[in-house]
Short mmCIF file of C-alpha atoms in Angstrom, two decimals:
data_model
loop_
_atom_site.label_atom_id
_atom_site.label_comp_id
_atom_site.label_asym_id
_atom_site.label_seq_id
_atom_site.Cartn_x
_atom_site.Cartn_y
_atom_site.Cartn_z
CA MET A 1260 8.18 -164.58 -160.78
CA LEU A 1261 10.07 -167.25 -162.55
CA VAL A 1262 12.51 -167.64 -159.77
CA SER A 1263 9.72 -168.06 -157.09
CA GLN A 1264 8.05 -170.70 -159.46
CA ALA A 1265 11.18 -172.65 -159.82
CA ALA A 1266 11.79 -172.64 -156.12
CA ARG A 1267 8.21 -173.91 -155.45
CA PHE A 1268 8.65 -176.84 -157.84
CA HIS A 1269 12.25 -177.66 -157.12
CA PRO A 1270 12.78 -176.88 -153.45
CA PRO A 1271 16.39 -176.51 -152.30
CA VAL A 1272 18.27 -179.19 -150.50
CA LEU A 1273 18.48 -178.63 -146.82
CA GLY A 1274 21.99 -177.17 -146.06
CA GLN A 1275 24.21 -178.99 -143.69
CA ALA A 1276 23.56 -176.37 -140.85
CA VAL A 1277 19.78 -176.69 -141.18
CA LEU A 1278 20.05 -180.52 -141.06
CA GLU A 1279 22.27 -180.38 -137.94
CA ARG A 1280 19.49 -178.16 -136.23
CA THR A 1281 16.68 -180.26 -137.43
CA ALA A 1282 18.56 -183.41 -136.24
CA ALA A 1283 18.52 -181.95 -132.83
CA ASP A 1284 15.12 -180.83 -132.88
CA PRO A 1285 12.39 -183.55 -133.82
CA GLN A 1286 9.73 -180.89 -134.44
CA LEU A 1287 11.89 -179.00 -136.91
CA LEU A 1288 12.81 -182.38 -138.62
CA GLN A 1289 9.07 -183.33 -138.91
CA SER A 1290 8.12 -180.02 -140.24
CA ALA A 1291 10.79 -180.19 -142.95
CA ALA A 1292 9.57 -183.74 -143.77
CA GLN A 1293 5.91 -182.89 -143.94
CA LYS A 1294 6.63 -179.95 -146.33
CA ASN A 1295 8.54 -182.35 -148.69
CA LEU A 1296 6.04 -185.19 -148.55
CA VAL A 1297 3.53 -185.44 -151.49
CA ALA A 1298 1.81 -188.92 -151.23
CA VAL A 1299 1.80 -192.67 -150.37
CA LYS A 1300 1.79 -193.87 -153.85
CA GLY A 1301 0.94 -197.40 -153.24
CA VAL A 1302 2.73 -200.69 -152.49
CA SER A 1303 4.99 -203.05 -154.60
CA LEU A 1304 4.90 -206.87 -154.05
CA THR A 1305 7.37 -209.39 -155.31
CA VAL A 1306 5.72 -212.32 -157.09
CA SER A 1307 6.91 -215.79 -158.36
CA ASP A 1308 4.98 -215.92 -161.56
CA MET A 1309 3.65 -212.78 -163.21
CA ASP A 1310 1.13 -214.41 -165.38
CA GLN A 1311 -0.33 -216.31 -162.30
CA ALA A 1312 -0.48 -213.29 -160.19
CA LEU A 1313 -2.19 -211.20 -163.04
CA ALA A 1314 -4.75 -213.87 -163.32
CA PHE A 1315 -5.46 -213.50 -159.70
CA TYR A 1316 -5.51 -209.70 -159.46
CA THR A 1317 -7.29 -208.90 -162.70
CA LYS A 1318 -9.71 -211.87 -162.95
CA ILE A 1319 -10.57 -212.71 -159.37
CA LEU A 1320 -9.93 -209.15 -158.07
CA PRO A 1321 -10.76 -206.22 -160.51
CA PHE A 1322 -7.50 -204.73 -160.83
CA LYS A 1323 -6.73 -203.08 -164.33
CA LYS A 1324 -3.36 -203.38 -165.85
CA VAL A 1325 -1.72 -199.88 -166.54
CA SER A 1326 1.79 -201.04 -167.77
CA ASP A 1327 3.92 -203.97 -168.23
CA THR A 1328 7.66 -203.43 -168.38
CA GLU A 1329 10.84 -205.50 -168.33
CA VAL A 1330 14.01 -203.74 -167.16
CA THR A 1331 17.65 -204.87 -166.34
CA GLY A 1332 20.84 -202.98 -165.77
CA THR A 1333 23.11 -201.41 -163.18
CA GLU A 1334 20.68 -198.78 -162.11
CA TYR A 1335 18.01 -201.15 -161.15
CA GLU A 1336 20.54 -203.41 -159.43
CA ARG A 1337 21.50 -200.41 -157.22
CA LEU A 1338 18.02 -199.25 -156.62
CA GLN A 1339 16.72 -202.74 -155.49
CA GLY A 1340 19.94 -204.09 -153.94
CA VAL A 1341 19.92 -207.21 -156.04
CA PHE A 1342 22.81 -208.01 -158.39
CA GLY A 1343 22.16 -209.62 -161.83
CA LEU A 1344 18.45 -208.82 -161.77
CA ARG A 1345 15.98 -208.66 -164.65
CA MET A 1346 12.67 -207.69 -163.51
CA ARG A 1347 9.04 -207.66 -164.98
CA VAL A 1348 7.21 -204.94 -163.51
CA VAL A 1349 3.42 -204.43 -163.88
CA GLN A 1350 1.42 -201.55 -162.60
CA LEU A 1351 -2.17 -202.29 -161.51
CA GLN A 1352 -5.04 -199.87 -160.73
CA LEU A 1353 -8.10 -200.23 -158.53
CA GLY A 1354 -10.25 -197.12 -158.16
CA ARG A 1355 -7.88 -194.06 -157.42
CA GLU A 1356 -5.18 -196.32 -156.17
CA SER A 1357 -2.41 -198.46 -157.78
CA ILE A 1358 -0.10 -201.10 -156.84
CA GLU A 1359 3.03 -202.74 -158.42
CA LEU A 1360 3.99 -206.35 -159.02
CA ILE A 1361 7.55 -207.36 -159.59
CA ASP A 1362 8.69 -210.75 -160.90
CA TYR A 1363 12.31 -211.37 -160.85
CA LEU A 1364 13.20 -213.35 -163.84
CA THR A 1365 16.66 -213.44 -162.44
CA PRO A 1366 17.79 -214.23 -159.81
CA GLY A 1367 14.56 -215.04 -157.82
CA GLY A 1368 14.37 -215.34 -154.06
CA ARG A 1369 12.78 -217.42 -151.35
CA PRO A 1370 9.18 -218.25 -150.71
CA ILE A 1371 7.06 -216.90 -147.69
CA PRO A 1372 7.50 -219.23 -144.73
CA VAL A 1373 4.54 -221.57 -144.65
CA ASP A 1374 4.19 -220.95 -140.97
CA SER A 1375 3.94 -217.14 -141.35
CA ARG A 1376 1.62 -215.53 -138.78
CA SER A 1377 0.01 -212.00 -138.80
CA ASN A 1378 2.44 -211.00 -135.81
CA ASP A 1379 5.54 -211.89 -137.57
CA LEU A 1380 7.36 -208.64 -138.28
CA TRP A 1381 7.62 -209.35 -141.98
CA PHE A 1382 3.82 -209.39 -142.10
CA GLN A 1383 2.22 -206.57 -144.40
CA HIS A 1384 -1.12 -206.54 -146.16
CA MET A 1385 -3.18 -204.00 -148.15
CA ALA A 1386 -6.80 -203.29 -147.36
CA ILE A 1387 -9.20 -203.40 -150.23
CA VAL A 1388 -12.44 -201.56 -149.55
CA VAL A 1389 -15.73 -203.36 -150.50
CA ARG A 1390 -19.24 -202.09 -150.92
CA ASP A 1391 -20.83 -205.40 -149.61
CA MET A 1392 -18.78 -207.72 -147.33
CA ASP A 1393 -21.10 -210.78 -147.80
CA ALA A 1394 -21.04 -210.34 -151.64
CA ALA A 1395 -17.27 -209.82 -151.71
CA TYR A 1396 -16.57 -212.93 -149.51
CA GLN A 1397 -18.91 -215.04 -151.58
CA LEU A 1398 -16.85 -214.08 -154.75
CA LEU A 1399 -13.75 -214.95 -153.11
CA ARG A 1400 -14.95 -218.26 -151.82
CA GLN A 1401 -16.33 -219.08 -155.50
CA HIS A 1402 -12.67 -218.82 -156.49
CA LYS A 1403 -11.30 -220.97 -153.68
CA VAL A 1404 -8.97 -218.27 -152.25
CA GLN A 1405 -6.78 -219.33 -149.26
CA HIS A 1406 -8.37 -218.02 -146.10
CA ALA A 1407 -6.05 -216.32 -143.59
CA SER A 1408 -8.89 -215.28 -141.31
CA THR A 1409 -11.52 -217.90 -140.39
CA GLY A 1410 -14.11 -215.80 -142.07
CA PRO A 1411 -15.36 -212.29 -142.14
CA GLN A 1412 -15.38 -210.40 -138.71
CA LYS A 1413 -17.43 -207.54 -137.54
CA LEU A 1414 -15.62 -205.59 -134.88
CA PRO A 1415 -17.66 -205.06 -131.77
CA ASP A 1416 -18.94 -201.90 -129.97
CA SER A 1417 -16.30 -202.59 -127.19
CA ILE A 1418 -13.58 -201.23 -129.68
CA PRO A 1419 -15.16 -197.68 -130.41
CA ALA A 1420 -12.70 -196.65 -132.92
CA ALA A 1421 -13.45 -199.76 -135.07
CA ALA A 1422 -17.06 -200.64 -134.00
CA GLY A 1423 -19.10 -201.98 -137.00
CA ILE A 1424 -16.06 -202.41 -139.36
CA GLU A 1425 -16.08 -205.81 -141.14
CA ALA A 1426 -12.93 -207.26 -142.44
CA PHE A 1427 -11.44 -210.52 -143.78
CA TYR A 1428 -7.83 -211.68 -144.40
CA PHE A 1429 -7.08 -213.90 -147.45
CA ARG A 1430 -3.90 -214.67 -149.51
CA ASP A 1431 -2.81 -214.31 -153.09
CA PRO A 1432 -1.10 -217.47 -154.91
CA ASP A 1433 2.31 -216.46 -153.27
CA GLY A 1434 0.85 -216.21 -149.86
CA HIS A 1435 0.78 -212.31 -149.64
CA ASN A 1436 -1.89 -211.32 -147.04
CA LEU A 1437 -4.76 -209.22 -148.46
CA GLU A 1438 -7.73 -207.72 -146.75
CA ILE A 1439 -11.14 -206.78 -147.69
CA ILE A 1440 -12.82 -204.17 -145.37
CA PHE A 1441 -16.19 -202.68 -145.25
CA PHE A 1442 -16.81 -199.21 -143.47
CA PRO A 1443 -20.12 -198.37 -141.85
CA PRO A 1444 -21.34 -194.81 -142.56
CA ASP A 1445 -19.53 -193.37 -139.51
CA LYS A 1446 -16.06 -194.91 -140.22
CA GLY A 1447 -13.31 -194.40 -142.66
CA ASP A 1448 -12.97 -191.88 -145.54
CA PRO A 1449 -16.26 -190.46 -146.60
CA ARG A 1450 -15.48 -191.38 -150.20
CA TRP A 1451 -16.15 -195.05 -149.29
CA GLN A 1452 -19.81 -194.07 -148.84
CA GLU A 1453 -20.29 -192.59 -152.16
CA PRO A 1454 -23.00 -194.34 -154.28
CA THR A 1455 -21.68 -197.00 -156.70
CA GLU A 1456 -22.19 -200.31 -158.44
CA GLU A 1457 -18.73 -201.46 -157.96
CA LEU A 1458 -18.07 -204.19 -155.42
CA PHE A 1459 -14.29 -203.58 -154.95
CA LEU A 1460 -13.71 -199.83 -154.41
CA GLY A 1461 -10.10 -199.09 -153.90
CA ILE A 1462 -7.19 -199.36 -151.33
CA ASP A 1463 -7.61 -197.79 -147.92
CA HIS A 1464 -4.39 -198.51 -146.34
CA THR A 1465 -1.36 -200.91 -145.98
CA ALA A 1466 -0.79 -202.34 -142.54
CA ILE A 1467 2.71 -203.60 -141.14
CA ALA A 1468 3.56 -205.44 -138.10
CA THR A 1469 5.71 -203.39 -135.84
CA SER A 1470 7.60 -204.14 -132.69
CA ASP A 1471 7.58 -200.61 -131.11
CA THR A 1472 4.82 -198.03 -131.97
CA GLN A 1473 6.89 -195.03 -130.80
CA ALA A 1474 10.03 -196.04 -132.78
CA SER A 1475 7.80 -196.52 -135.84
CA ARG A 1476 6.11 -193.22 -135.30
CA ASN A 1477 9.38 -191.38 -134.86
CA PHE A 1478 10.57 -192.93 -138.22
CA TYR A 1479 7.43 -192.30 -140.25
CA GLU A 1480 6.50 -188.91 -138.67
CA ASN A 1481 9.79 -187.20 -138.04
CA LEU A 1482 11.66 -188.58 -141.02
CA LEU A 1483 9.05 -189.04 -143.72
CA GLY A 1484 6.30 -186.53 -142.61
CA LEU A 1485 3.33 -188.67 -142.27
CA LYS A 1486 0.65 -187.56 -139.72
CA LEU A 1487 -0.98 -189.69 -137.00
CA ALA A 1488 -4.77 -190.03 -137.96
CA GLY A 1489 -5.92 -192.16 -135.21
CA GLN A 1490 -5.17 -195.00 -132.64
CA SER A 1491 -7.07 -197.98 -131.33
CA GLU A 1492 -6.47 -201.01 -128.97
CA ASN A 1493 -8.11 -204.00 -130.54
CA PHE A 1494 -8.67 -207.28 -128.68
CA GLY A 1495 -11.39 -210.00 -128.27
CA THR A 1496 -12.51 -212.94 -130.26
CA GLU A 1497 -13.37 -211.14 -133.44
CA GLN A 1498 -9.83 -209.58 -133.63
CA GLU A 1499 -8.33 -212.93 -132.76
CA HIS A 1500 -10.19 -214.74 -135.65
CA LEU A 1501 -9.51 -211.87 -138.09
CA ASN A 1502 -5.71 -212.10 -137.46
CA ASN A 1503 -5.90 -215.86 -136.78
CA VAL A 1504 -3.68 -215.28 -133.82
CA PHE A 1505 -4.98 -216.62 -130.35
CA GLY A 1506 -4.91 -213.97 -127.73
CA ALA A 1507 -4.26 -211.23 -130.14
CA ARG A 1508 -4.33 -207.60 -128.61
CA LEU A 1509 -3.03 -204.90 -130.78
CA LEU A 1510 -2.22 -201.22 -130.53
CA ILE A 1511 -3.18 -200.02 -134.04
CA SER A 1512 -1.92 -196.69 -135.35
CA GLY A 1513 -3.06 -195.12 -138.54
CA LEU A 1514 -0.84 -192.61 -140.30
CA LYS A 1515 -1.56 -190.52 -143.47
CA ALA A 1516 0.14 -188.50 -146.12
CA PRO A 1517 -1.52 -185.54 -147.88
CA THR A 1518 -2.81 -187.98 -150.58
CA GLY A 1519 -2.88 -191.86 -151.05
CA PRO A 1520 -3.60 -194.78 -148.91
CA GLY A 1521 -2.69 -194.80 -145.22
CA VAL A 1522 -0.01 -196.65 -143.39
CA GLU A 1523 -1.00 -198.62 -140.45
CA PHE A 1524 0.91 -200.05 -137.53
CA LEU A 1525 -0.13 -203.45 -135.97
CA ASP A 1526 1.76 -203.60 -132.72
CA TYR A 1527 1.01 -206.91 -130.97
CA LEU A 1528 0.88 -206.19 -127.39
CA ALA A 1529 0.01 -209.90 -127.13
CA PRO A 1530 1.25 -212.52 -127.99
CA ALA A 1531 4.55 -210.85 -128.20
CA ASN A 1532 6.38 -213.57 -130.01
CA GLY A 1533 6.49 -212.54 -133.53
CA ARG A 1534 9.63 -213.26 -135.39
CA PRO A 1535 11.74 -210.55 -136.82
CA ILE A 1536 12.34 -209.94 -140.62
CA PRO A 1537 15.28 -212.09 -141.71
CA ILE A 1538 18.40 -209.91 -141.62
CA ASP A 1539 19.42 -211.37 -145.11
CA SER A 1540 16.19 -210.35 -146.81
CA LYS A 1541 16.45 -209.10 -150.35
CA ALA A 1542 13.95 -207.55 -152.77
CA ASP A 1543 13.48 -210.75 -154.65
CA ASP A 1544 12.28 -212.69 -151.60
CA LEU A 1545 8.51 -213.15 -151.76
CA TRP A 1546 7.80 -211.74 -148.36
CA HIS A 1547 9.19 -208.46 -149.64
CA TRP A 1548 6.69 -205.59 -149.79
CA THR A 1549 7.73 -202.02 -150.49
CA THR A 1550 5.57 -199.02 -149.49
CA ILE A 1551 6.20 -196.21 -152.14
CA ILE A 1552 6.54 -192.60 -150.93
CA GLN A 1553 6.57 -189.71 -153.23
CA VAL A 1554 8.51 -186.55 -152.28
CA LYS A 1555 9.25 -183.16 -153.81
CA ASN A 1556 12.98 -183.13 -153.28
CA ILE A 1557 14.52 -186.58 -153.02
CA GLU A 1558 18.02 -185.44 -151.99
CA GLN A 1559 16.50 -183.66 -149.06
CA ALA A 1560 14.56 -186.76 -148.20
CA ALA A 1561 17.72 -188.93 -148.29
CA ASP A 1562 19.72 -186.50 -146.16
CA GLN A 1563 17.02 -186.45 -143.44
CA LEU A 1564 16.84 -190.23 -143.39
CA ARG A 1565 20.59 -190.46 -143.03
CA GLN A 1566 20.66 -187.88 -140.25
CA GLY A 1567 17.92 -190.18 -138.51
CA GLY A 1568 20.19 -193.24 -138.71
CA ALA A 1569 18.02 -195.04 -141.27
CA THR A 1570 19.38 -198.09 -143.02
CA PHE A 1571 19.76 -197.65 -146.82
CA ILE A 1572 19.34 -200.57 -149.29
CA SER A 1573 20.20 -198.57 -152.18
CA PRO A 1574 23.66 -196.68 -152.02
CA GLY A 1575 22.04 -193.41 -152.33
CA VAL A 1576 19.56 -191.64 -154.75
CA ILE A 1577 19.52 -193.54 -158.07
CA THR A 1578 18.54 -191.79 -161.31
CA LEU A 1579 16.86 -194.25 -163.66
CA PRO A 1580 16.32 -194.21 -167.56
CA PRO A 1581 13.20 -192.22 -168.43
CA ASN A 1582 9.80 -193.80 -169.24
CA LYS A 1583 10.33 -197.09 -167.60
CA LEU A 1584 9.00 -197.42 -164.06
CA GLY A 1585 7.17 -194.25 -163.81
CA PHE A 1586 9.58 -192.15 -161.66
CA ARG A 1587 13.00 -190.50 -162.40
CA LYS A 1588 14.73 -190.89 -159.08
CA GLY A 1589 14.48 -193.27 -156.19
CA PHE A 1590 16.16 -195.27 -153.34
CA LEU A 1591 15.15 -197.99 -150.93
CA VAL A 1592 15.34 -197.56 -147.25
CA LYS A 1593 14.29 -199.69 -144.22
CA ASP A 1594 12.04 -198.76 -141.34
CA PRO A 1595 13.02 -199.66 -137.78
CA ASP A 1596 11.60 -203.32 -138.21
CA GLY A 1597 13.18 -203.80 -141.50
CA HIS A 1598 10.03 -203.04 -143.73
CA VAL A 1599 11.11 -201.35 -146.95
CA LEU A 1600 10.04 -198.09 -148.41
CA ARG A 1601 10.86 -196.75 -152.01
CA ILE A 1602 11.27 -192.99 -151.83
CA VAL A 1603 10.57 -191.57 -155.24
CA GLN A 1604 10.60 -188.28 -157.08
CA PHE A 1605 8.84 -188.01 -160.43
#
């Protein structure tokens, strides 16, 4: 009994022979990744001024501070791929979901380009579910938030998978794109329809701009174990004004882990002129987002990603000092477009 319990909580690392077989068979690779995947734990954003960011996220938006930690040292430099760092890291919670803000006290990176558009491949946002779109939008207007959309958009019946969904893009003080989204009763997770007096309910998903849906699906499904939950081709004036991109036509793919927010691909079929993520991007640049993925066995996850040809930012699995960032082991890796994921084991 004790042996079986230990195996359940500490699954063995895949042997080399098994890895070779799974690398040759995407279905076996995907099955192994799915068994190892626990959750999408949220996202991490790099900010320029933590106090300014906290004023926005906790006073305009109703996130609650969970922890506030300052770290430095070789382990964190190796994890983040940034030499000489000192980070202030704050965990925030909204509903059941949490996010992380990181302020690099040293060295500090570059701002988000002022001409960023939603089809640039560094684009990422998180979608915050609201009970009432009009009330949420008016609250944001009262605080003079920066628009990214021209205004809230209600997606039409011509897009069956998204019909009746209302959404609006806006920006935080550093220019990170955020979304508020309202789901009608026949759309989204049923929990968004539960009775409540709260206006902001939680985080439904994070969305990333992608250049090739199939390549992204191969990475997130076969190497990480997420599952496709749905797809939709979105176009029309409402979608154009939501993304603020003229002629926008997107193939949108939603993926899910067993728990946590979804991961959404935004593949711009038109216009196909989005710019790539700068090749010299680092974690202290303000366009840097990280999607946080929890696994049961991090060595197995690292081995599978290496077998799949993924680009690592960390030199390997990094063991961190206890009781600092909320996880014991982690590493950073890039997806096919350069979006960053932090794979963690608690």
